[in-house]
mmCIF file of C-alpha atoms in Angstrom:
data_model
loop_
_atom_site.group_PDB
_atom_site.id
_atom_site.type_symbol
_atom_site.label_atom_id
_atom_site.label_comp_id
_atom_site.label_asym_id
_atom_site.label_seq_id
_atom_site.Cartn_x
_atom_site.Cartn_y
_atom_site.Cartn_z
ATOM 1 C CA MET A 1 20.311 83.497 47.185
ATOM 2 C CA PHE A 2 16.653 84.000 48.110
ATOM 3 C CA SER A 3 15.685 83.909 44.427
ATOM 4 C CA GLY A 4 17.448 80.574 43.997
ATOM 5 C CA TRP A 5 15.638 78.979 46.934
ATOM 6 C CA ASN A 6 12.381 80.498 45.748
ATOM 7 C CA ASN A 7 12.803 78.845 42.340
ATOM 8 C CA ILE A 8 13.641 75.503 43.941
ATOM 9 C CA PHE A 9 10.554 75.767 46.164
ATOM 10 C CA LYS A 10 8.304 76.544 43.194
ATOM 11 C CA LEU A 11 9.734 73.648 41.200
ATOM 12 C CA ALA A 12 9.261 71.295 44.154
ATOM 13 C CA VAL A 13 5.631 72.353 44.712
ATOM 14 C CA THR A 14 4.858 72.132 40.989
ATOM 15 C CA GLY A 15 6.472 68.701 40.724
ATOM 16 C CA LEU A 16 4.615 67.448 43.789
ATOM 17 C CA LEU A 17 1.253 68.605 42.438
ATOM 18 C CA ILE A 18 1.895 66.957 39.045
ATOM 19 C CA PHE A 19 2.846 63.743 40.879
ATOM 20 C CA LEU A 20 -0.371 63.910 42.919
ATOM 21 C CA LEU A 21 -2.368 64.402 39.727
ATOM 22 C CA GLY A 22 -0.704 61.345 38.168
ATOM 23 C CA SER A 23 -1.549 59.233 41.217
ATOM 24 C CA GLN A 24 -5.187 60.355 41.081
ATOM 25 C CA ILE A 25 -5.413 59.587 37.356
ATOM 26 C CA ALA A 26 -4.091 56.076 38.038
ATOM 27 C CA LYS A 27 -6.628 55.670 40.834
ATOM 28 C CA HIS A 28 -9.600 56.752 38.699
ATOM 29 C CA GLN A 29 -8.418 55.530 35.275
ATOM 30 C CA SER A 30 -11.461 53.292 34.920
ATOM 31 C CA ASN A 31 -13.625 56.431 34.659
ATOM 32 C CA LEU A 32 -11.737 57.397 31.493
ATOM 33 C CA LEU A 33 -12.919 54.255 29.689
ATOM 34 C CA ALA A 34 -16.095 56.156 28.811
ATOM 35 C CA LEU A 35 -14.001 58.053 26.244
ATOM 36 C CA ARG A 36 -14.166 54.994 23.991
ATOM 37 C CA GLU A 37 -17.830 55.820 23.429
ATOM 38 C CA ILE A 38 -17.269 59.419 22.327
ATOM 39 C CA SER A 39 -19.068 60.134 19.071
ATOM 40 C CA ALA A 40 -17.648 62.016 16.105
ATOM 41 C CA GLY A 41 -20.301 64.671 16.688
ATOM 42 C CA GLN A 42 -19.203 65.252 20.289
ATOM 43 C CA PHE A 43 -15.547 65.359 19.278
ATOM 44 C CA PHE A 44 -16.011 67.953 16.561
ATOM 45 C CA ILE A 45 -18.430 70.102 18.583
ATOM 46 C CA ILE A 46 -15.839 70.333 21.351
ATOM 47 C CA ALA A 47 -13.195 71.040 18.702
ATOM 48 C CA GLY A 48 -15.350 73.836 17.280
ATOM 49 C CA ILE A 49 -15.702 75.420 20.724
ATOM 50 C CA VAL A 50 -11.944 75.207 21.316
ATOM 51 C CA ILE A 51 -11.207 76.860 17.964
ATOM 52 C CA ALA A 52 -13.848 79.532 18.630
ATOM 53 C CA SER A 53 -12.136 80.312 21.953
ATOM 54 C CA LEU A 54 -8.754 80.587 20.234
ATOM 55 C CA LEU A 55 -10.246 82.970 17.663
ATOM 56 C CA ILE A 56 -11.743 85.135 20.423
ATOM 57 C CA ASN A 57 -8.397 85.281 22.230
ATOM 58 C CA GLY A 58 -6.778 86.249 18.944
ATOM 59 C CA SER A 59 -9.398 88.934 18.427
ATOM 60 C CA LYS A 60 -8.651 90.326 21.897
ATOM 61 C CA LEU A 61 -4.959 90.565 21.059
ATOM 62 C CA LYS A 62 -5.747 92.225 17.739
ATOM 63 C CA ILE A 63 -7.922 94.972 19.228
ATOM 64 C CA ILE A 64 -5.467 95.583 22.104
ATOM 65 C CA VAL A 65 -2.439 96.118 19.861
ATOM 66 C CA GLY A 66 -4.714 97.861 17.356
ATOM 67 C CA SER A 67 -5.163 100.619 19.937
ATOM 68 C CA TYR A 68 -1.412 101.217 19.439
ATOM 69 C CA ASN A 69 -1.846 101.355 15.655
ATOM 70 C CA ILE A 70 -0.416 97.861 15.149
ATOM 71 C CA GLN A 71 -2.344 95.850 12.578
ATOM 72 C CA LEU A 72 -2.015 92.084 12.934
ATOM 73 C CA LYS A 73 -2.751 89.748 10.042
ATOM 74 C CA PRO A 74 -5.380 87.010 10.559
ATOM 75 C CA SER A 75 -2.593 84.417 10.484
ATOM 76 C CA GLU A 76 -0.781 86.309 13.256
ATOM 77 C CA THR A 77 -3.841 86.527 15.496
ATOM 78 C CA ILE A 78 -4.739 82.840 15.334
ATOM 79 C CA GLY A 79 -1.083 81.728 15.296
ATOM 80 C CA LEU A 80 -0.154 83.806 18.345
ATOM 81 C CA SER A 81 -3.360 82.868 20.171
ATOM 82 C CA SER A 82 -2.778 79.141 19.628
ATOM 83 C CA THR A 83 0.898 79.304 20.578
ATOM 84 C CA THR A 84 0.154 81.370 23.682
ATOM 85 C CA THR A 85 -2.517 78.892 24.788
ATOM 86 C CA SER A 86 -0.228 75.904 24.159
ATOM 87 C CA LEU A 87 2.724 77.304 26.113
ATOM 88 C CA ASN A 88 0.652 78.756 28.957
ATOM 89 C CA ASN A 89 -0.820 75.308 29.604
ATOM 90 C CA PHE A 90 2.665 74.039 30.446
ATOM 91 C CA PHE A 91 4.331 77.022 32.142
ATOM 92 C CA PHE A 92 2.738 80.183 33.488
ATOM 93 C CA LYS A 93 3.120 83.147 31.149
ATOM 94 C CA ALA A 94 5.435 81.219 28.781
ATOM 95 C CA GLY A 95 3.003 81.874 25.932
ATOM 96 C CA SER A 96 2.582 85.506 26.933
ATOM 97 C CA LEU A 97 6.360 85.962 26.958
ATOM 98 C CA PHE A 98 6.553 84.394 23.502
ATOM 99 C CA THR A 99 3.867 86.759 22.197
ATOM 100 C CA SER A 100 5.492 89.819 23.781
ATOM 101 C CA ASN A 101 8.838 88.867 22.240
ATOM 102 C CA TYR A 102 7.198 88.391 18.825
ATOM 103 C CA LEU A 103 5.451 91.766 19.016
ATOM 104 C CA LYS A 104 8.669 93.417 20.154
ATOM 105 C CA GLN A 105 10.763 91.974 17.308
ATOM 106 C CA ARG A 106 8.206 92.173 14.496
ATOM 107 C CA HIS A 107 6.235 95.273 15.466
ATOM 108 C CA GLU A 108 8.520 97.073 17.944
ATOM 109 C CA PHE A 109 5.798 96.924 20.582
ATOM 110 C CA PRO A 110 7.492 97.559 23.973
ATOM 111 C CA PHE A 111 7.420 94.676 26.411
ATOM 112 C CA MET A 112 6.316 96.903 29.301
ATOM 113 C CA SER A 113 3.403 98.236 27.273
ATOM 114 C CA PHE A 114 2.371 94.666 26.481
ATOM 115 C CA ALA A 115 2.634 93.735 30.176
ATOM 116 C CA GLY A 116 0.369 96.643 31.117
ATOM 117 C CA THR A 117 -2.281 95.785 28.546
ATOM 118 C CA GLN A 118 -2.223 92.120 29.577
ATOM 119 C CA GLY A 119 -2.615 93.141 33.203
ATOM 120 C CA ALA A 120 -5.697 95.182 32.332
ATOM 121 C CA ASP A 121 -7.183 92.318 30.291
ATOM 122 C CA HIS A 122 -6.578 89.856 33.128
ATOM 123 C CA LEU A 123 -8.309 92.150 35.617
ATOM 124 C CA ILE A 124 -11.287 92.449 33.272
ATOM 125 C CA LEU A 125 -11.351 88.647 32.979
ATOM 126 C CA PHE A 126 -11.306 88.348 36.785
ATOM 127 C CA PHE A 127 -14.189 90.826 36.950
ATOM 128 C CA ILE A 128 -16.314 88.918 34.411
ATOM 129 C CA ASN A 129 -15.633 85.646 36.231
ATOM 130 C CA ALA A 130 -16.579 87.241 39.564
ATOM 131 C CA LEU A 131 -19.870 88.547 38.139
ATOM 132 C CA CYS A 132 -20.739 85.195 36.551
ATOM 133 C CA GLY A 133 -19.826 83.348 39.741
ATOM 134 C CA LEU A 134 -21.911 85.756 41.814
ATOM 135 C CA ILE A 135 -24.987 85.374 39.581
ATOM 136 C CA ILE A 136 -24.809 81.566 39.527
ATOM 137 C CA SER A 137 -24.206 81.425 43.299
ATOM 138 C CA LEU A 138 -27.245 83.647 43.972
ATOM 139 C CA VAL A 139 -29.421 81.502 41.691
ATOM 140 C CA LEU A 140 -28.334 78.365 43.560
ATOM 141 C CA ILE A 141 -28.963 80.041 46.926
ATOM 142 C CA PHE A 142 -32.527 80.844 45.859
ATOM 143 C CA GLU A 143 -32.884 77.151 45.017
ATOM 144 C CA GLN A 144 -32.451 76.454 48.756
ATOM 145 C CA LYS A 145 -28.750 75.611 48.530
ATOM 146 C CA GLU A 146 -27.318 77.708 51.383
ATOM 147 C CA ILE A 147 -23.896 76.114 50.929
ATOM 148 C CA PHE A 148 -23.281 78.662 48.176
ATOM 149 C CA LEU A 149 -23.679 81.690 50.475
ATOM 150 C CA PRO A 150 -19.949 81.933 51.396
ATOM 151 C CA LEU A 151 -19.118 81.567 47.713
ATOM 152 C CA ALA A 152 -21.514 84.359 46.756
ATOM 153 C CA ILE A 153 -19.943 86.633 49.383
ATOM 154 C CA CYS A 154 -16.443 85.947 48.008
ATOM 155 C CA TYR A 155 -17.530 86.675 44.439
ATOM 156 C CA PHE A 156 -19.332 89.838 45.581
ATOM 157 C CA LEU A 157 -16.274 91.161 47.432
ATOM 158 C CA ALA A 158 -14.045 90.366 44.434
ATOM 159 C CA ALA A 159 -16.394 92.223 42.065
ATOM 160 C CA ILE A 160 -16.560 95.268 44.378
ATOM 161 C CA PHE A 161 -12.768 95.358 44.718
ATOM 162 C CA LEU A 162 -12.301 95.209 40.935
ATOM 163 C CA ILE A 163 -14.895 97.933 40.337
ATOM 164 C CA PHE A 164 -12.915 100.106 42.753
ATOM 165 C CA ALA A 165 -9.675 99.228 40.918
ATOM 166 C CA PHE A 166 -11.227 100.181 37.573
ATOM 167 C CA SER A 167 -12.372 103.555 38.948
ATOM 168 C CA LYS A 168 -8.885 104.580 40.067
ATOM 169 C CA THR A 169 -6.510 105.572 37.288
ATOM 170 C CA PHE A 170 -3.127 107.260 37.512
ATOM 171 C CA ASN A 171 -0.988 108.990 34.932
ATOM 172 C CA PHE A 172 2.706 108.984 35.818
ATOM 173 C CA GLN A 173 5.386 110.807 33.880
ATOM 174 C CA HIS A 174 8.551 109.157 32.580
ATOM 175 C CA HIS A 175 11.435 108.896 35.046
ATOM 176 C CA SER A 176 15.181 108.877 34.518
ATOM 177 C CA ASN A 177 15.508 105.682 36.562
ATOM 178 C CA LYS A 178 15.285 102.710 34.178
ATOM 179 C CA PHE A 179 13.371 100.462 36.596
ATOM 180 C CA LEU A 180 10.882 103.148 37.589
ATOM 181 C CA ASN A 181 10.419 104.108 33.958
ATOM 182 C CA SER A 182 9.555 100.486 33.078
ATOM 183 C CA LEU A 183 7.082 100.318 35.956
ATOM 184 C CA ILE A 184 5.514 103.626 34.892
ATOM 185 C CA ARG A 185 5.100 102.328 31.339
ATOM 186 C CA ILE A 186 3.256 99.258 32.645
ATOM 187 C CA ILE A 187 0.904 101.383 34.773
ATOM 188 C CA ASN A 188 0.232 103.882 31.969
ATOM 189 C CA SER A 189 -0.496 101.062 29.487
ATOM 190 C CA PHE A 190 -2.820 99.518 32.048
ATOM 191 C CA ASN A 191 -4.637 102.846 32.499
ATOM 192 C CA ARG A 192 -4.833 103.364 28.749
ATOM 193 C CA ILE A 193 -6.983 100.241 28.413
ATOM 194 C CA LEU A 194 -9.249 101.138 31.334
ATOM 195 C CA LYS A 195 -9.793 104.743 30.175
ATOM 196 C CA ASN A 196 -10.669 103.671 26.634
ATOM 197 C CA LYS A 197 -14.344 102.856 27.236
ATOM 198 C CA LYS A 198 -14.916 101.323 23.808
ATOM 199 C CA LEU A 199 -11.905 99.042 24.213
ATOM 200 C CA PHE A 200 -12.896 98.239 27.803
ATOM 201 C CA TYR A 201 -16.404 97.147 26.796
ATOM 202 C CA LEU A 202 -15.049 95.163 23.838
ATOM 203 C CA LEU A 203 -12.717 93.263 26.167
ATOM 204 C CA CYS A 204 -15.608 92.672 28.588
ATOM 205 C CA ALA A 205 -17.683 91.215 25.738
ATOM 206 C CA HIS A 206 -14.799 89.016 24.549
ATOM 207 C CA ASN A 207 -14.110 87.708 28.053
ATOM 208 C CA LEU A 208 -17.803 87.051 28.672
ATOM 209 C CA LEU A 209 -17.928 84.968 25.493
ATOM 210 C CA LEU A 210 -14.826 83.078 26.613
ATOM 211 C CA VAL A 211 -16.319 82.250 30.001
ATOM 212 C CA GLY A 212 -19.528 81.018 28.355
ATOM 213 C CA LEU A 213 -17.716 78.922 25.745
ATOM 214 C CA ASN A 214 -15.351 77.436 28.337
ATOM 215 C CA ALA A 215 -18.289 76.438 30.548
ATOM 216 C CA LEU A 216 -20.116 74.888 27.582
ATOM 217 C CA ARG A 217 -16.974 73.006 26.546
ATOM 218 C CA LEU A 218 -16.516 71.632 30.066
ATOM 219 C CA LEU A 219 -20.167 70.533 30.103
ATOM 220 C CA LEU A 220 -19.687 68.599 26.846
ATOM 221 C CA VAL A 221 -16.482 67.050 28.175
ATOM 222 C CA CYS A 222 -18.434 65.855 31.225
ATOM 223 C CA LYS A 223 -20.998 64.309 28.873
ATOM 224 C CA THR A 224 -18.258 62.306 27.151
ATOM 225 C CA LEU A 225 -17.293 60.914 30.582
ATOM 226 C CA ASN A 226 -20.960 60.089 31.316
ATOM 227 C CA ILE A 227 -20.961 62.664 34.115
ATOM 228 C CA GLU A 228 -24.332 64.285 34.697
ATOM 229 C CA ILE A 229 -23.744 67.883 35.736
ATOM 230 C CA ALA A 230 -25.575 71.189 35.367
ATOM 231 C CA LEU A 231 -24.157 74.005 33.241
ATOM 232 C CA GLY A 232 -24.187 76.270 36.314
ATOM 233 C CA TYR A 233 -21.700 74.027 38.116
ATOM 234 C CA CYS A 234 -19.439 73.989 35.058
ATOM 235 C CA LEU A 235 -19.569 77.781 35.047
ATOM 236 C CA LEU A 236 -18.511 77.848 38.699
ATOM 237 C CA PHE A 237 -15.564 75.577 37.878
ATOM 238 C CA ILE A 238 -14.511 77.904 35.051
ATOM 239 C CA THR A 239 -14.699 81.018 37.254
ATOM 240 C CA LEU A 240 -12.186 79.431 39.627
ATOM 241 C CA THR A 241 -9.572 78.801 36.911
ATOM 242 C CA PRO A 242 -8.137 82.377 36.709
ATOM 243 C CA VAL A 243 -7.662 82.374 40.493
ATOM 244 C CA ILE A 244 -5.624 79.155 40.295
ATOM 245 C CA SER A 245 -3.521 80.634 37.488
ATOM 246 C CA ALA A 246 -2.655 83.584 39.737
ATOM 247 C CA ILE A 247 -1.127 81.441 42.513
ATOM 248 C CA PRO A 248 2.445 82.765 42.905
ATOM 249 C CA ILE A 249 4.059 79.619 44.397
ATOM 250 C CA ILE A 250 3.877 77.358 41.323
ATOM 251 C CA TYR A 251 5.416 77.412 37.842
ATOM 252 C CA SER A 252 2.544 75.665 36.099
ATOM 253 C CA ASP A 253 -1.113 75.001 36.812
ATOM 254 C CA LEU A 254 -0.689 71.534 35.295
ATOM 255 C CA GLY A 255 -1.942 69.395 38.149
ATOM 256 C CA THR A 256 -2.881 72.366 40.309
ATOM 257 C CA ARG A 257 -5.969 73.236 38.259
ATOM 258 C CA GLU A 258 -7.185 69.641 38.113
ATOM 259 C CA LEU A 259 -6.665 69.002 41.841
ATOM 260 C CA ALA A 260 -8.174 72.347 42.886
ATOM 261 C CA ILE A 261 -11.267 71.840 40.731
ATOM 262 C CA GLY A 262 -11.487 68.297 42.117
ATOM 263 C CA VAL A 263 -11.525 69.616 45.691
ATOM 264 C CA TYR A 264 -14.044 72.288 44.651
ATOM 265 C CA SER A 265 -16.180 69.574 43.062
ATOM 266 C CA GLN A 266 -16.001 67.505 46.248
ATOM 267 C CA TRP A 267 -17.108 70.534 48.290
ATOM 268 C CA LEU A 268 -20.096 70.984 45.979
ATOM 269 C CA GLY A 269 -21.047 67.364 46.572
ATOM 270 C CA LEU A 270 -20.226 66.165 43.047
ATOM 271 C CA GLY A 271 -17.246 63.984 43.935
ATOM 272 C CA PHE A 272 -13.522 64.701 43.629
ATOM 273 C CA GLN A 273 -13.011 62.628 40.482
ATOM 274 C CA THR A 274 -15.779 64.509 38.646
ATOM 275 C CA GLY A 275 -14.014 67.854 38.676
ATOM 276 C CA MET A 276 -10.505 66.434 38.406
ATOM 277 C CA LEU A 277 -11.052 64.170 35.390
ATOM 278 C CA ALA A 278 -13.299 66.626 33.541
ATOM 279 C CA THR A 279 -10.739 69.425 33.946
ATOM 280 C CA LEU A 280 -7.903 67.150 32.831
ATOM 281 C CA LEU A 281 -9.752 65.991 29.714
ATOM 282 C CA ASP A 282 -10.786 69.566 28.972
ATOM 283 C CA ARG A 283 -7.111 70.608 29.067
ATOM 284 C CA CYS A 284 -6.220 67.743 26.714
ATOM 285 C CA PHE A 285 -8.805 68.844 24.139
ATOM 286 C CA VAL A 286 -7.582 72.454 24.278
ATOM 287 C CA LEU A 287 -3.921 71.457 24.015
ATOM 288 C CA PHE A 288 -4.533 69.080 21.112
ATOM 289 C CA TRP A 289 -6.125 71.718 18.887
ATOM 290 C CA ALA A 290 -3.958 74.607 20.078
ATOM 291 C CA ILE A 291 -0.747 72.682 19.340
ATOM 292 C CA LEU A 292 -2.114 71.464 15.997
ATOM 293 C CA ILE A 293 -2.942 75.030 14.881
ATOM 294 C CA SER A 294 0.388 76.330 16.233
ATOM 295 C CA LEU A 295 2.253 73.799 14.105
ATOM 296 C CA TYR A 296 0.230 74.811 11.050
ATOM 297 C CA TYR A 297 1.310 78.439 11.521
ATOM 298 C CA ARG A 298 4.890 77.654 12.548
ATOM 299 C CA ASN A 299 6.306 79.438 9.467
ATOM 300 C CA LEU A 300 4.659 82.634 10.691
ATOM 301 C CA PHE A 301 7.363 83.056 13.294
ATOM 302 C CA PHE A 302 10.132 83.071 10.710
ATOM 303 C CA SER A 303 8.551 85.727 8.491
ATOM 304 C CA THR A 304 10.020 89.101 7.742
ATOM 305 C CA LYS A 305 9.736 91.974 10.161
ATOM 306 C CA ALA A 306 6.520 93.989 9.934
ATOM 307 C CA THR A 307 6.395 97.758 9.791
ATOM 308 C CA HIS A 308 4.088 100.073 11.663
ATOM 309 C CA THR A 309 3.831 103.384 13.426
ATOM 310 C CA LEU A 310 2.970 103.516 17.110
ATOM 311 C CA LYS A 311 0.447 106.032 18.344
ATOM 312 C CA ASN A 312 1.739 108.513 20.830
#
């Protein structure tokens, strides 16, 4: 009963936020007219950054499952990365569930192991975003912008908490209870990533590149809308995105991300429409290329089952 009401509540909140986004787009639609002046160079540079981000996400997946002795083909890495990005932009974790199901059916990679590795990667991404946010906030504070002090404190506390989380690892044994055994497998897979220093640093490097590319892409999107904004502000917007995606009361960040970044932008003194429209257009660019590449590799998901041997 509670689960049913919980689902209805999430759907209602998600629907309301999408409606609010639509009303704001209608209100500020004149700002989108600047898109008519976008040059071919701008379009393809943004496209190149989107594709580079998809390749990096695919590379992350490849090295994670590679630690379990699963070798993905190049077509699998880019195909799964694009499909995951496409689906996740509509419903939380829909793309991740698709990827976990694919890996389970084609490579016999356990779902709980995948969940654990994804949890570790997400924590590393949070950590990189917290560090980047902290550095940019401190730079802005030194530029006599005290408004960023509370932000710097939040990023600092988040980074300290995650460092503590990374330092604590546990190794549980398998249990006869099916639920507990699934939970143990998630925790052990999570710890496996964190204890593998080479893999940990590789994921840090990948996530750092993603944060940088995402900030650069958002900056270029702002340029197409004739919005003058510093790269540091774009980086702050990007560091907020994973936090929005972790909100447990919504089914999709469609609308939520745009409105939250808009409010954040207003707080920074840049205007609500600046953050909202730039984030919306940024999502559109990502979705366009991710869906296009997913369709190109659609036959991948009807291929024959792969063979492998999992490491113990």
